[in-house]
Amino acid sequence: MSTAPLPPLAAIPHDLVAAVDYARRAPFHLDPRCLAYLNGGAADEETLAANSAAFADFQLWPRVLADVRGGSTATALFGTPLAHPLLLAPVAYQGLFHTLGERATALAAGAMHTPFVVSTLATTRLDELASQAAAPLWFQLYWQGSREAALTLVRRAEAAGYGAIVLTVDAPLAGIRNREQRAGFALPPGLAAVNLAGLPEIPAPPANVPVFQGAMCQAPGWADIAWLRSQTSLPLLLKGILHPEDAVLARETGADGVVVSNHGGRVLDRVPASLHALPQVRARLGADFPLLLDGGIRRGSDIFTALALGADAVLIGRPYIHALAVAGALGVAHLIRVLREELEICMALCGCRSLAEIGPHCLAPA
Amino acid sequence: MSTAPLPPLAAIPHDLVAAVDYARRAPFHLDPRCLAYLNGGAADEETLAANSAAFADFQLWPRVLADVRGGSTATALFGTPLAHPLLLAPVAYQGLFHTLGERATALAAGAMHTPFVVSTLATTRLDELASQAAAPLWFQLYWQGSREAALTLVRRAEAAGYGAIVLTVDAPLAGIRNREQRAGFALPPGLAAVNLAGLPEIPAPPANVPVFQGAMCQAPGWADIAWLRSQTSLPLLLKGILHPEDAVLARETGADGVVVSNHGGRVLDRVPASLHALPQVRARLGADFPLLLDGGIRRGSDIFTALALGADAVLIGRPYIHALAVAGALGVAHLIRVLREELEICMALCGCRSLAEIGPHCLAPA
Amino acid sequence: MSTAPLPPLAAIPHDLVAAVDYARRAPFHLDPRCLAYLNGGAADEETLAANSAAFADFQLWPRVLADVRGGSTATALFGTPLAHPLLLAPVAYQGLFHTLGERATALAAGAMHTPFVVSTLATTRLDELASQAAAPLWFQLYWQGSREAALTLVRRAEAAGYGAIVLTVDAPLAGIRNREQRAGFALPPGLAAVNLAGLPEIPAPPANVPVFQGAMCQAPGWADIAWLRSQTSLPLLLKGILHPEDAVLARETGADGVVVSNHGGRVLDRVPASLHALPQVRARLGADFPLLLDGGIRRGSDIFTALALGADAVLIGRPYIHALAVAGALGVAHLIRVLREELEICMALCGCRSLAEIGPHCLAPA
Amino acid sequence: MSTAPLPPLAAIPHDLVAAVDYARRAPFHLDPRCLAYLNGGAADEETLAANSAAFADFQLWPRVLADVRGGSTATALFGTPLAHPLLLAPVAYQGLFHTLGERATALAAGAMHTPFVVSTLATTRLDELASQAAAPLWFQLYWQGSREAALTLVRRAEAAGYGAIVLTVDAPLAGIRNREQRAGFALPPGLAAVNLAGLPEIPAPPANVPVFQGAMCQAPGWADIAWLRSQTSLPLLLKGILHPEDAVLARETGADGVVVSNHGGRVLDRVPASLHALPQVRARLGADFPLLLDGGIRRGSDIFTALALGADAVLIGRPYIHALAVAGALGVAHLIRVLREELEICMALCGCRSLAEIGPHCLAPA
């Protein structure tokens, strides 16, 4: 890894057959500091590891000889039909991982009919992405210290035709990502969050100012959510909820959906795995409120498990960035196809012809 | 392992004393791609590992000073007396592992009075095997896309004197065996499923056709089972059931027996270990319905445990193929003898003079 | 490690960002025998490992969008206001780890407003430390075989202005620290427990005298505690209690506080982790009795967890000695700041504006 | 380990401080095949590992400030006073491990006032050992195929002054010790079970005779126990019981004591750890029947735990043979002293002045 990163592959070799293969190969295609930024999590990375490990706590319960001819993974969210219950999660600064950055991701998303949630911290302009994209685009919003700044960003997303606003609520501060700190990661020159252009900069607090007088004074509150809800007609999702009471508050404050997530274990360590939080959140919300799961998805069987435990759809983050680094848009599209086919096989062998047939009865008793 | 595979041994060295020894030595006698095909399982191979690991969840409960003189491992299945409750599971393409393929396996089975379940995908003709075999032969049937094709195969097995039909129901598609894919395994020239001769070929679906419109349209359903039941007087077993309700359906549809199995973890990953599924299936079926266990057997104590949890007999797959690769028919026969002697010792030290005396009371409380 | 230990660093490099980093780097700055003495525990060091591992049995339960502006980690113990609920535990012979020994520790404690519990076996005089210290100093007392000796030490601490007496009750004998024995550790010439000057020496029992006739005849009893209580007006804490009944006896005998601790796993192995003992002790004592936790703290999230389970404050031992060895007073101060900031982030993201808001409801259900 | 074994040490170096140290050093003092014979167990050695690991399922619960002055580890078994509740288990062929064999063991036992249970398969004559021994000697009896042979051996032990008969009941056959088989162990020329002199040899069954017609026809039954009981006035213990019902049968048949043991995991694998079997056996037998524990003891805390769970005393096997190989009689004596001192410390720190005060209340709640 002391040699220069390899360029992206132009074709998929026969030994790239699963998300884990992209994860194993990504280090050869990335600068070690970028890799530490991408793969690292908060503190000891226990939550990062737990996110994936949690899926092994559940087992599928196959049914044989079921008639599933003509089955499908199709679904819909907020009125938009989706080919499968899989979205590309917001990941910042994708120019770090491929020269085309978010443009390559959007290209793959379009080819595979997969919604792409574009980060506030994208290295490509929202409108440029929208003008080229064939897939639904959603906008992920990081609160920028004021309602005015938030509104400016939302208006830009609306203007560019984005289909939903996903407000991240679990990261009012950056989290202490020790792996990234030890690697000495810094944003390289020439890469920037171009969509923040024209917004007043949030001043970084001096290094010795405590958390409570620093970052937490720039953070949004529930009243800001209610205000934001009143400002746009787009579906509004809150991303980063683990506590069932927060999910209820989200619904009561007017959110249209919730994303159960711990920010990929990047903000606070030693919190519940997303999957473990999911059933409690679904139980409190009841059956019909849109609920997504983010964190730890590496297999089609993980998607199946999340749906069986109450998710309507899932997001993947690091896995598609690994694919982006390894093989660009081609890699991302291939990864999505692999996951979709794995999901189809799980459904077929568990006797489910549609997503609606997936439920807790599809998991083996513990 | 980059050197050529070693030829099979002509004698058993003193350090080959257990199934695990054959597993450790097999890599030296096999092409690495064949080994990946043989040892690999679906996806992350969690179920493959769980199959064996499950046995460690149970412990034998020895009894001392019991009188077990004249005890025996004898049993019977469908009226056929068996020297011990152990069968050789169907394994495809045995010509990959030894130049004599299924002929060597049948020779060992005959020497050790052990039923051999011959695969639809054998590399030896059913009738040729039957003409030389001294052990009971059963026929494993893969549905070939139509009732006509299935009937042709069953008639051939009947004509050759096979004693039972074992229909595999857990593999309507091949499963995504990542290890095998990464190794680049393909059937070498000159090896073929010779028993499919004369049958219409099932067209492989184009690579980008989804599962639901592809393989699942060639799969059998419960109505096909009822039909098959009506076509032959041979005992009919369904192999690959984990769900108790499917076991009940199998009995109601006319099956004479059920094999609890997950196909050695080769089709769908993250499903229950066979052994964990067994007690629930037995509980639903009641005491008398023939029930076999396939998956994870590596020791005589595993056989004992399976019987204590409700199995009438067990099948081994990979272990005897390892023995076949390492030492041909001699290896397979030796392995069977080792397992039988291990089983006898478990019985003797747990105070069981016959298989009928093995029950849940022979396992230590958790 | 066969080369000479490195001198302490004069600045904090960018890859020293957590307590674990100091632990990883300390071996380069210490003689291997000192390291064995510092890091080693009793016997197989199971309790030593369990102390830290226990924290992973609990998970934080974040709340989003809470208003925590102006929050604080401030608290008070025995009327003394504290900037945060963190104290420096008594560690003997700090001259082993840095040429300035306890003086460097006291300097860092003062800079970070952190109480420092000075050991009976300090290599610096109590009064010298007190004359220079900016932080509250407490005095840790090892019973020295007689009430007279104990009183002499207490009077010296009182005279020097120490704020509390912390009597260690879990180490009437040294424990069998196998790692230390195997390393051949012995106190180097020139280092001594200078505060024992003028006290009658406790004769070491001959090597073959059993425990019951040796060390245990020099140990204090509950009556000695009652007597000690009557001799001083300083707050008196008993350190080293795991059993809830002992905590109750401590309170009934007049102690002002209890430190749940197993002496860092250095005296008796295979006893409960401090954290596991904590909730039972708190339950028996009720909400108001001062209760501290010592053992295994490595992260701000560990402090948060201990407080959620009933501790009023925590002590750290080995972590600050690692920092002392690596970077002297600068290292100790930096480590305290890291832990405090980690704690602040936990509080902020769990919606706690003050320590009083931390409770069992802040931990995710198991 | 391809070099010649080292001779025994003549002094104990400072890094030999615990049983694990002898275990780590023994390989340097033994022929690898002897080591495989000594350290190996049946099959996959799960029970062998479980025997020691089981102790970690329990934790001591210390009490502080207790008055234990003048405490003691003294006890008595069958009227014989013992300095501590520790015996040396029967281990066959000790001439394999030291040129003095059982003579060295007996010398150490005498020096440390520790009963030594001499094996039927000792390489030293019973009467020669007795004539030199300062410690109580007990005789372990392997049934030799007939009552006549058993009686001959018992009479020899009585004549030589042995204090008890310990009949092994868990090894009617040798067990399949794969490690030993793979190593090619065989008894070297010149070593023999000299105490079998003059007895009719038990013919080894031909290799292909099943267990039930072979070894199990030479095994004793409960009627033989009743008969043996009637033939001697010495205390009679049955060694190798795990099942509570067998313990009750033992008492009803006239045994004076029971040794809970699985033969060090050498006969049947995947059976309960001795310690896990202990509480159930004690519960069925009631408080007063003599009950010993054999298997997995490596620390004084293990002895304490076994006593807390109902044992009256414990036996060690492999640990003292490691010490014998490493440092002869000196090593065995040193090991016994280490274990006794570890036990004393556990007692002192848990507030137990005598063995009678050790009970379940000394273990922390799970």
Short mmCIF file of C-alpha atoms in Angstrom, two decimals, chain A residues 43-44 46-47 50 167 169-173 175-176 178-179 181-184 207-213 216-222 225 238 240-246 249 267-273 276-277 280, chain C residues 14-18 20-21 24 52-73 299 301-302 305 337-338 340-350 352-354 361 364-365:
data_model
loop_
_atom_site.label_atom_id
_atom_site.label_comp_id
_atom_site.label_asym_id
_atom_site.label_seq_id
_atom_site.Cartn_x
_atom_site.Cartn_y
_atom_site.Cartn_z
CA ALA A 43 -13.39 5.68 18.56
CA ASP A 44 -12.84 1.91 18.69
CA GLU A 46 -17.31 -1.19 17.79
CA THR A 47 -20.54 0.15 16.34
CA ALA A 50 -21.65 -4.28 15.08
CA LEU A 167 -32.06 15.65 7.00
CA VAL A 169 -29.93 14.46 12.68
CA ASP A 170 -27.30 12.26 14.27
CA ALA A 171 -24.22 14.33 13.52
CA PRO A 172 -24.41 17.79 15.10
CA LEU A 173 -20.65 17.31 15.54
CA GLY A 175 -17.48 12.54 15.95
CA ILE A 176 -14.00 11.48 16.97
CA ASN A 178 -9.54 8.03 15.62
CA ARG A 179 -8.52 6.00 12.60
CA GLN A 181 -7.00 11.21 12.88
CA ARG A 182 -4.14 8.75 13.15
CA ALA A 183 -3.88 8.55 9.36
CA GLY A 184 -3.63 12.32 9.15
CA ALA A 207 -9.75 23.74 19.67
CA ASN A 208 -10.20 24.12 23.41
CA VAL A 209 -13.82 25.18 23.48
CA PRO A 210 -15.94 22.45 25.00
CA VAL A 211 -18.58 20.67 23.00
CA PHE A 212 -21.47 22.28 24.81
CA GLN A 213 -20.36 25.82 23.96
CA MET A 216 -23.92 22.01 19.94
CA CYS A 217 -24.77 25.71 19.64
CA GLN A 218 -24.95 25.33 15.86
CA ALA A 219 -27.17 22.25 15.96
CA PRO A 220 -30.82 22.19 14.96
CA GLY A 221 -33.66 21.33 17.33
CA TRP A 222 -37.14 19.89 17.00
CA ILE A 225 -37.67 20.45 12.02
CA LEU A 238 -34.94 12.30 9.29
CA GLY A 240 -29.95 8.92 12.10
CA ILE A 241 -32.60 7.83 14.57
CA LEU A 242 -32.10 4.87 16.93
CA HIS A 243 -34.47 5.66 19.80
CA PRO A 244 -38.13 4.75 19.28
CA GLU A 245 -39.26 7.92 21.06
CA ASP A 246 -37.29 10.02 18.59
CA LEU A 249 -41.29 12.68 17.68
CA VAL A 267 -20.15 9.75 15.00
CA LEU A 268 -20.61 7.95 18.33
CA ASP A 269 -19.21 4.55 19.17
CA ARG A 270 -20.83 1.92 21.37
CA VAL A 271 -24.38 2.62 20.30
CA PRO A 272 -26.80 -0.05 19.06
CA ALA A 273 -26.35 -1.55 15.62
CA HIS A 276 -30.95 -4.03 16.49
CA ALA A 277 -32.68 -0.67 16.79
CA GLN A 280 -38.24 -1.41 18.35
CA HIS C 14 -1.13 13.62 15.63
CA ASP C 15 -1.56 9.88 16.10
CA LEU C 16 -1.90 10.08 19.89
CA VAL C 17 -5.62 10.64 20.08
CA ALA C 18 -6.98 8.23 22.65
CA VAL C 20 -5.37 3.24 23.76
CA ASP C 21 -2.71 5.14 21.84
CA ARG C 24 0.32 1.13 22.71
CA SER C 52 -12.34 -3.05 30.41
CA ALA C 53 -14.35 -5.64 28.52
CA ALA C 54 -17.33 -5.19 30.84
CA PHE C 55 -18.15 -1.81 29.37
CA ALA C 56 -18.94 -3.44 26.02
CA ASP C 57 -21.89 -5.15 27.70
CA PHE C 58 -23.69 -1.82 27.68
CA GLN C 59 -24.60 0.48 24.84
CA LEU C 60 -25.42 4.15 24.80
CA TRP C 61 -28.86 5.15 23.60
CA PRO C 62 -28.58 8.42 21.67
CA ARG C 63 -31.29 11.06 21.43
CA VAL C 64 -31.37 13.43 18.49
CA LEU C 65 -32.17 17.12 18.22
CA ALA C 66 -32.03 17.68 21.98
CA ASP C 67 -31.18 21.16 23.23
CA VAL C 68 -28.00 20.80 25.29
CA ARG C 69 -26.55 24.27 24.78
CA GLY C 70 -24.63 25.39 27.82
CA GLY C 71 -24.31 21.89 29.19
CA SER C 72 -21.48 20.95 31.51
CA THR C 73 -19.62 18.06 33.09
CA ARG C 299 -13.03 6.11 26.97
CA SER C 301 -18.17 6.48 26.87
CA ASP C 302 -16.91 4.31 29.75
CA THR C 305 -21.70 4.21 31.24
CA ARG C 337 -8.72 16.45 28.04
CA VAL C 338 -9.38 13.69 25.53
CA ARG C 340 -13.41 14.86 29.04
CA GLU C 341 -14.17 15.73 25.43
CA GLU C 342 -15.26 12.17 24.70
CA LEU C 343 -17.56 12.37 27.71
CA GLU C 344 -19.00 15.67 26.55
CA ILE C 345 -19.79 14.20 23.15
CA CYS C 346 -21.53 11.23 24.72
CA MET C 347 -23.60 13.56 26.86
CA ALA C 348 -24.47 15.86 23.98
CA LEU C 349 -25.51 13.04 21.68
CA CYS C 350 -27.53 11.30 24.39
CA CYS C 352 -27.81 15.09 28.64
CA ARG C 353 -27.03 18.65 29.62
CA SER C 354 -25.67 17.71 33.03
CA HIS C 361 -32.47 5.34 30.60
CA ALA C 364 -29.98 0.84 25.26
CA PRO C 365 -32.02 -2.15 26.44
#
